[in-house]
Coordinates of C-alpha atoms in Angstrom, one line a residue:
M1 CA -76.6 -35.8 4.4
P2 CA -77.6 -39.4 3.5
S3 CA -75.4 -42.0 3.5
E4 CA -75.3 -42.8 0.4
T5 CA -74.2 -39.5 -0.2
I6 CA -71.4 -39.5 1.9
V7 CA -70.5 -42.8 0.5
T8 CA -70.4 -41.2 -3.0
L9 CA -68.6 -38.5 -1.9
V10 CA -65.9 -41.0 0.1
A11 CA -65.4 -42.6 -3.2
V12 CA -65.6 -39.4 -5.4
I13 CA -62.4 -37.9 -3.0
G14 CA -60.8 -41.5 -3.1
A15 CA -61.2 -41.6 -6.4
V16 CA -59.4 -38.0 -6.7
A17 CA -57.1 -38.4 -4.5
T18 CA -55.9 -41.4 -6.9
I19 CA -55.8 -39.9 -9.6
F20 CA -53.9 -37.0 -7.8
G21 CA -51.7 -39.7 -6.5
G22 CA -51.1 -41.1 -9.5
L23 CA -50.3 -37.8 -10.9
H24 CA -47.9 -37.0 -8.2
T25 CA -46.3 -40.3 -9.0
M26 CA -46.1 -39.7 -12.8
L27 CA -44.9 -35.6 -11.9
R28 CA -42.1 -37.1 -9.8
R29 CA -41.0 -39.6 -12.7
L30 CA -41.2 -36.4 -14.7
E31 CA -39.3 -34.5 -12.8
G32 CA -36.3 -37.3 -12.5
R33 CA -36.4 -37.9 -16.4
L34 CA -36.3 -33.7 -16.7
D35 CA -33.2 -33.9 -13.8
G36 CA -31.3 -36.4 -15.9
R37 CA -31.9 -34.5 -19.1
F38 CA -31.1 -31.3 -17.6
E39 CA -27.8 -33.0 -16.1
Q40 CA -26.9 -34.2 -20.0
I41 CA -27.5 -30.7 -21.0
D42 CA -25.5 -28.8 -18.3
R43 CA -22.7 -31.9 -19.2
R44 CA -22.7 -30.8 -23.0
F45 CA -22.7 -27.3 -22.3
E46 CA -19.5 -27.7 -19.7
Q47 CA -18.2 -29.8 -22.8
I48 CA -19.2 -26.6 -25.4
D49 CA -17.7 -24.3 -23.0
R50 CA -14.6 -26.6 -22.7
R51 CA -14.4 -26.7 -27.0
F52 CA -15.2 -23.0 -26.8
E53 CA -12.0 -22.4 -24.5
L54 CA -9.5 -24.5 -26.6
V55 CA -10.9 -23.1 -29.7
D56 CA -10.0 -19.7 -28.2
H57 CA -7.0 -20.2 -27.1
R58 CA -5.9 -21.5 -30.5
F59 CA -7.1 -18.6 -32.1
E60 CA -5.0 -16.6 -29.7
L61 CA -2.2 -18.9 -30.8
V62 CA -3.0 -18.3 -34.2
H63 CA -3.0 -14.6 -33.7
Q64 CA 0.1 -14.2 -32.1
Q65 CA 1.8 -16.5 -35.0
I66 CA 0.2 -13.7 -37.6
Q67 CA 1.7 -11.0 -35.2
E68 CA 5.0 -12.6 -35.4
V69 CA 4.7 -13.4 -39.4
K70 CA 3.7 -9.4 -39.8
A71 CA 6.8 -8.4 -37.7
E72 CA 9.0 -10.5 -39.7
V73 CA 7.8 -9.0 -43.2
H74 CA 8.1 -5.4 -41.7
E75 CA 11.7 -6.1 -41.0
L76 CA 12.2 -8.1 -44.5
R77 CA 10.4 -5.0 -46.1
G78 CA 13.3 -2.7 -43.9
E79 CA 15.9 -5.0 -45.1
V80 CA 14.7 -5.0 -48.6
N81 CA 14.6 -1.3 -48.7
L82 CA 18.2 -0.8 -47.5
V83 CA 19.3 -3.4 -49.9
K84 CA 17.7 -1.5 -52.5
A85 CA 19.2 1.7 -51.1
E86 CA 22.7 -0.3 -51.8
V87 CA 21.6 -0.9 -55.4
H88 CA 20.7 2.5 -55.9
E89 CA 24.0 3.9 -54.6
L90 CA 26.4 1.1 -56.5
R91 CA 24.3 2.0 -59.4
G92 CA 24.9 5.8 -59.2
E93 CA 28.9 4.6 -58.7
V94 CA 28.4 2.6 -61.4
N95 CA 27.6 5.6 -63.7
L96 CA 30.4 7.4 -62.2
V97 CA 32.7 4.9 -63.2
K98 CA 31.3 4.6 -66.7
A99 CA 31.6 8.3 -67.0
E100 CA 35.5 8.1 -65.6
V101 CA 36.3 5.3 -68.2
H102 CA 34.5 7.2 -70.8
E103 CA 37.1 10.4 -70.0
L104 CA 39.5 8.3 -70.1
R105 CA 38.8 6.7 -73.5
C106 CA 38.7 10.4 -74.6
E107 CA 41.8 11.0 -73.1
V108 CA 43.5 8.0 -74.7
H109 CA 41.9 9.1 -78.4
E110 CA 43.5 12.6 -77.6
L111 CA 46.6 11.1 -76.7
R112 CA 46.8 8.7 -79.6
G113 CA 46.5 11.7 -82.1
D114 CA 49.2 13.4 -80.2
V115 CA 51.4 10.4 -80.3
R116 CA 50.6 10.3 -84.3
A117 CA 51.1 13.8 -84.2
V118 CA 54.7 13.3 -82.5
E119 CA 55.7 10.2 -84.9
A120 CA 54.6 12.4 -88.0
G121 CA 56.8 15.2 -86.3
L122 CA 59.7 12.6 -85.4
S123 CA 59.6 11.3 -89.3
E124 CA 59.7 15.1 -90.5
V125 CA 62.8 15.9 -88.1
K126 CA 64.1 12.7 -89.0
V127 CA 64.0 13.2 -92.9
S128 CA 65.4 17.0 -92.0
V129 CA 68.2 15.5 -90.3
A130 CA 68.9 13.1 -92.9
R131 CA 68.8 16.1 -95.9
L132 CA 70.9 18.4 -93.3
E133 CA 73.7 15.2 -92.9
G134 CA 73.4 14.4 -96.9
P135 CA 73.8 10.8 -97.7
H136 CA 75.5 8.0 -95.5
P137 CA 77.2 4.7 -97.0
G138 CA 75.2 2.1 -95.5
P139 CA 72.1 0.1 -95.9
S140 CA 69.7 1.9 -97.9
T141 CA 66.3 2.7 -96.6
G142 CA 64.8 4.2 -100.0
L143 CA 65.2 7.4 -98.6
V144 CA 68.0 9.5 -99.3
G145 CA 70.2 10.2 -96.5
V146 CA 67.5 8.0 -94.3
R147 CA 69.3 4.7 -92.8

């Protein structure tokens, strides 16, 4: 092999080595930058994970509060139903009292009629007694024999 070829070959090998060395250096820098970026990305993912944990915890709290409110609503509906039942019962009692009052009014009406009949009968008895007794001296009532 001629010496020129060897020199050229050595020069080419040197140039290739220089190129590979430069590429190697560039790759190391790129690897360092990529490592830095990946570390940043990892930290951001950790932050996101922590935020998701906080959001998940808050959702659990909200869900628990919703369940508590649902339980309270269920309990209040039960109480409302009890009150409705009591109101229904009281309305029934009021209707019974109204019926009794109506019956009593009817009885009072009948008694008033009976009292009028008794008063009329008593007046007739007084008139009859007065007729039987005859005229009496004393203040005049306008009826013969009746004071």
